[in-house]
C-alpha atoms as one frame of an Amber mdcrd trajectory, in Angstrom:
protein
  40.111  51.193  79.287  36.585  51.879  77.987  34.407  54.391  79.713  32.012
  52.782  82.195  28.451  53.536  81.179  25.802  53.325  83.947  23.722  50.155
  83.594  26.299  48.486  81.350  28.949  46.009  82.558  32.606  47.066  82.346
  33.335  44.437  79.711  30.944  42.965  77.202  30.556  39.271  77.919  28.013
  36.526  77.440  24.835  37.660  75.677  26.164  41.196  75.188  29.304  40.007
  73.401  27.241  37.581  71.301  24.849  40.404  70.418  27.715  42.606  69.232
  29.018  39.826  66.983  25.537  39.189  65.615  25.082  42.892  64.812  28.243
  42.744  62.672  26.670  40.188  60.327  24.214  41.116  57.600  20.539  40.195
  58.034  20.736  36.886  56.163  23.819  35.716  58.055  22.340  36.765  61.407
  19.094  34.987  60.522  20.958  31.727  59.855  22.539  31.917  63.313  19.272
  32.801  65.072  17.463  29.933  63.346  19.745  27.477  65.160  19.013  28.828
  68.650  16.376  27.924  71.206  13.472  30.359  71.851  14.883  31.539  75.199
  18.306  32.129  73.624  16.702  34.198  70.853  14.855  36.281  73.459  18.022
  36.889  75.461  19.958  37.862  72.353  17.138  40.149  71.242  17.242  42.069
  74.522  21.030  42.214  74.385  21.029  43.519  70.791  18.935  46.503  71.848
  21.220  47.081  74.847  24.368  47.200  72.704  22.884  49.219  69.848  25.018
  52.234  70.842  28.190  50.287  71.647  31.464  52.128  70.976  34.302  50.828
  68.738  36.558  49.881  71.663  33.857  47.621  73.121  33.325  46.013  69.701
  37.043  45.229  69.581  36.867  43.755  73.081  33.970  41.502  72.053  35.887
  40.354  68.954  39.029  39.706  71.011  36.970  37.675  73.477  35.488  35.622
  70.624  38.893  35.013  68.989  40.423  33.986  72.325  37.651  31.436  72.911
  37.890  30.172  69.313  41.625  29.530  69.717  40.937  27.319  72.722  38.626
  25.006  70.779  39.902  21.426  70.555  38.995  18.276  68.657  37.236  16.846
  71.719  33.937  16.906  69.819  34.969  14.055  67.532  33.173  10.891  68.610
  31.322  12.870  71.263  27.914  11.315  70.564  29.080   7.768  71.249  31.044
   8.842  74.321  28.129  10.844  75.794  25.623   8.047  75.165  27.902   5.481
  76.774  28.609   7.623  79.841  24.928   8.530  80.303  23.826   4.892  80.033
  26.398   3.712  82.566  25.534   6.512  84.994  21.741   6.535  84.713  20.690
   3.194  83.291  19.255   2.640  79.817  15.719   4.014  80.371  16.773   7.216
  82.160  19.622   7.782  79.717  17.313   7.442  76.704  14.880   9.945  78.231
  17.637  12.495  78.861  19.333  11.919  75.496  16.019  12.312  73.658  15.867
  15.869  75.022  19.496  16.935  74.701  20.674  15.217  71.501  20.765  17.732
  68.635  18.080  16.877  66.065  19.229  15.214  62.855  16.350  16.663  60.889
  14.097  19.672  61.209  10.607  18.762  62.395   7.458  20.826  62.420   6.984
  19.672  66.025   9.946  21.884  66.913   7.660  24.847  66.198   5.591  23.920
  69.281   8.320  25.252  71.568   7.729  28.737  70.121   4.041  28.634  71.050
   2.500  29.332  74.437   0.504  26.758  76.397  -2.917  28.132  75.413  -2.118
  27.957  71.698  -0.904  24.372  71.996  -3.946  23.334  74.051  -6.300  24.782
  71.422  -4.304  23.039  68.697  -4.664  19.539  70.176  -7.825  19.658  72.321
  -9.924  17.883  69.663  -7.297  15.207  68.926  -6.993  11.650  70.253  -5.352
  11.341  73.724  -2.433   9.461  72.135  -1.676  12.467  69.940  -2.000  14.755
  72.970   0.458  12.511  74.841   3.023  12.581  72.012   2.814  16.363  71.751
   3.212  16.863  75.510   6.145  14.444  75.563   7.930  16.735  73.085   7.515
  19.825  75.287   9.562  21.010  78.239   8.002  19.740  81.477   6.712  23.143
  82.788   5.045  23.951  79.454   3.640  20.418  79.157   2.159  20.767  82.657
   0.473  24.051  81.690  -0.954  22.499  78.528  -2.152  19.427  80.439  -4.111
  21.570  82.884  -5.746  23.486  80.023  -7.015  20.297  78.367 -10.379  18.737
  79.366 -10.063  17.222  82.853 -11.605  13.934  81.712  -8.579  13.381  79.420
  -5.807  14.384  81.844  -5.370  11.029  83.587  -5.469   9.259  80.198  -2.779
  11.561  78.807  -0.447  11.110  81.807  -0.863   7.328  81.613  -0.121   7.320
  77.876   2.982   9.483  78.401   4.200   7.118  81.122   3.716   4.072  78.861
   4.772   5.729  75.616   7.221   3.634  73.633   9.385   4.700  70.690   7.406
   6.746  68.165   8.426   6.119  64.558   9.471   9.045  62.407   6.686   8.089
  60.008   4.131   8.537  62.811   5.725  11.850  63.791   5.531  13.035  60.199
   1.826  12.130  60.038   1.339  14.018  63.292   3.184  17.034  61.914   0.951
  17.092  58.859  -2.153  16.755  61.000  -1.194  19.479  63.482   0.768  21.973
  61.435   0.143  20.985  57.813   3.888  20.875  57.298   5.855  19.013  54.606
   6.697  15.340  54.995  10.391  14.661  55.593  12.496  11.554  55.125  11.567
   8.326  56.816  13.866   7.020  59.507  14.301   5.348  62.840  12.069   5.626
  65.868  12.155   8.561  68.308  12.033   7.842  72.032   9.964  10.242  74.125
   7.769   9.687  77.127   8.154   7.145  79.923   7.576   7.406  83.659  10.491
   9.845  84.073   8.896  12.209  81.551   5.452  11.799  83.137   6.925  12.526
  86.584   8.655  15.673  85.316   5.335  16.953  83.963   3.447  16.054  87.142
   6.072  17.873  89.217   4.935  21.069  87.495   1.183  20.480  87.890  -0.764
  22.225  90.649  -1.103  20.124  93.807  -4.896  19.677  93.575  -4.674  18.588
  89.936  -1.720  16.324  90.700  -3.608  14.441  93.419  -6.699  13.990  91.240
  -4.722  12.807  88.200  -2.439  10.467  90.138  -5.389   8.925  91.962  -7.022
   8.171  88.591  -3.781   6.754  87.175  -3.425   4.495  90.256  -6.921   3.100
  89.656  -5.908   2.197  86.117  -2.404   0.870  86.875  -1.075   0.924  90.443
   2.464  -0.013  89.397   2.721   2.804  86.834   1.343   5.321  89.365   3.838
   4.157  91.995   6.736   4.437  89.555   5.698   7.951  88.541   5.440   9.001
  92.193   8.889   7.560  92.903  10.315   9.616  90.052   8.478  12.756  91.167
  10.420  13.181  94.409  14.089  12.260  94.445  16.913  13.008  96.873  17.933
  16.231  95.098  14.405  17.579  95.671  15.188  17.903  99.391  16.714  21.262
  98.498  13.185  22.551  97.786  12.029  21.917 101.358  12.057  24.716 103.927
  14.314  24.412 106.990  11.465  23.566 109.380  10.167  20.598 107.368  13.648
  19.445 106.374  14.761  19.626 110.008  11.760  17.535 111.082  12.694  14.922
 108.470  16.384  14.885 109.419  15.550  14.306 113.081  13.951  10.990 112.143
  16.955   9.776 110.132  19.716   7.775 111.797  23.103   9.495 111.493  24.729
   6.392 110.001  22.199   6.467 107.141  22.626  10.212 106.632  26.430   9.973
 106.492  26.216   7.410 103.676  23.442   9.295 101.824  25.442  12.559 101.832
  28.636  10.999 100.492  29.411  12.768  97.222  26.321  15.013  97.339  26.825
  18.514  95.881  27.779  21.264  98.344  24.545  23.219  97.837  22.298  20.343
  98.909  24.675  19.341 101.685  24.678  22.918 102.977  20.871  23.019 102.862
  20.622  19.827 104.937  23.269  20.982 107.415  21.470  24.327 107.726  18.337
  22.561 108.968  20.251  21.047 111.919  22.022  22.382 114.962  25.591  23.481
 114.332  26.903  20.676 116.581  24.932  17.939 114.781  25.923  19.256 111.358
  29.605  19.386 112.321  29.514  15.862 113.717  28.030  14.480 110.485  30.433
  16.519 108.324  33.399  15.140 110.307  32.150  11.567 109.957  31.663  12.007
 106.197  35.220  13.298 105.964  36.564  10.338 107.939  34.711   7.709 105.908
  36.559   6.118 103.050  35.067   5.431  99.629  31.488   4.102  99.698  29.920
   2.057  96.922  27.450   4.057  94.832  24.796   1.367  95.368  25.008   1.922
  99.146  24.693   5.696  98.745  21.625   5.356  96.517  20.045   2.874  98.929
  20.518   5.268 101.845  19.044   8.117  99.807  16.040   5.975  98.864  15.499
   5.186 102.536  15.402   8.913 103.385  13.020   9.653 100.495  10.713   6.806
 101.573  10.650   8.288 105.079   9.893  11.741 103.647   6.978  10.362 101.626
   5.535   8.560 104.651   5.767  11.711 106.767   4.195  13.791 103.993   1.336
  11.302 103.602   0.764  11.476 107.360   0.720  15.270 107.227   3.785  15.573
 109.471   5.823  17.500 106.907   5.345  19.241 103.562   7.737  18.268 100.804
   7.601  21.659  99.105   8.821  22.592  95.659   5.340  22.339  94.141   4.457
  25.995  93.669   2.252  28.253  95.763  -0.785  26.147  96.534  -2.740  27.106
  99.674  -5.647  25.457 101.480
């Protein structure tokens, strides 16, 4: 058994094991592996590589054994995975939501200069696009993770912010040719092969960005979007707060909301909900009330998914009305104070 070194886990796993394996490759081989990772993964591996710089031979062997054991368990399940994943996502989420999710998680088929944006901080990106047309700003933000996109949005001129959010919400498929022109304009990169359209944006994407914007900016931007297109603004707001977001509420506000909800509605809404959210909701009630609802959920037979979603929508609509009236705070929007 290896000697336990203070500050180091007993067995090298996760990032530490990966770092050991990476250190065994030469620079060129390691560089090829790192080039395929996301920025956060590179950062984690970088920290881990320094931590394991003085690793002993027995720990190296353990890391190799761990890697070999995992490699032996690999199956052929990956064959046809793309079609299977797309089909399952579409059936579960609907075509629009599925396309939005798949656009983010599907591995790229070609390397784009826009991928370099994820290695830049918000200030650099804002400076890069602040003089461009709002449509270009919208396309760039739609290719960023929501928290980063929200930071960039708030750094851009305020008179463009509503326009950008609206364009993201109404953004249709962007052709690869247009993306290549954008890459040349922004990063002066080489032009790649022409191909099919890329789907980014939509009200789901706009809502994700707005969920990361400061409350005062959110209210100003959404009010301006509503003036332009009430239906788009309403759809964005509906996407901004969903049933899973109840977990972000504190017990006092969540308890106040739950007291207004009929138990029959709550029983249906909680059917199949993950244990963490269920526990959060039960924790905002009295022990007797929580137990009664838990027992009723257990006794209920299968419930159609459409009924569950309808009950959840009813609770969210109630939460929005109470928030608008100032009765509760929905939470989960950062540390804004007034």
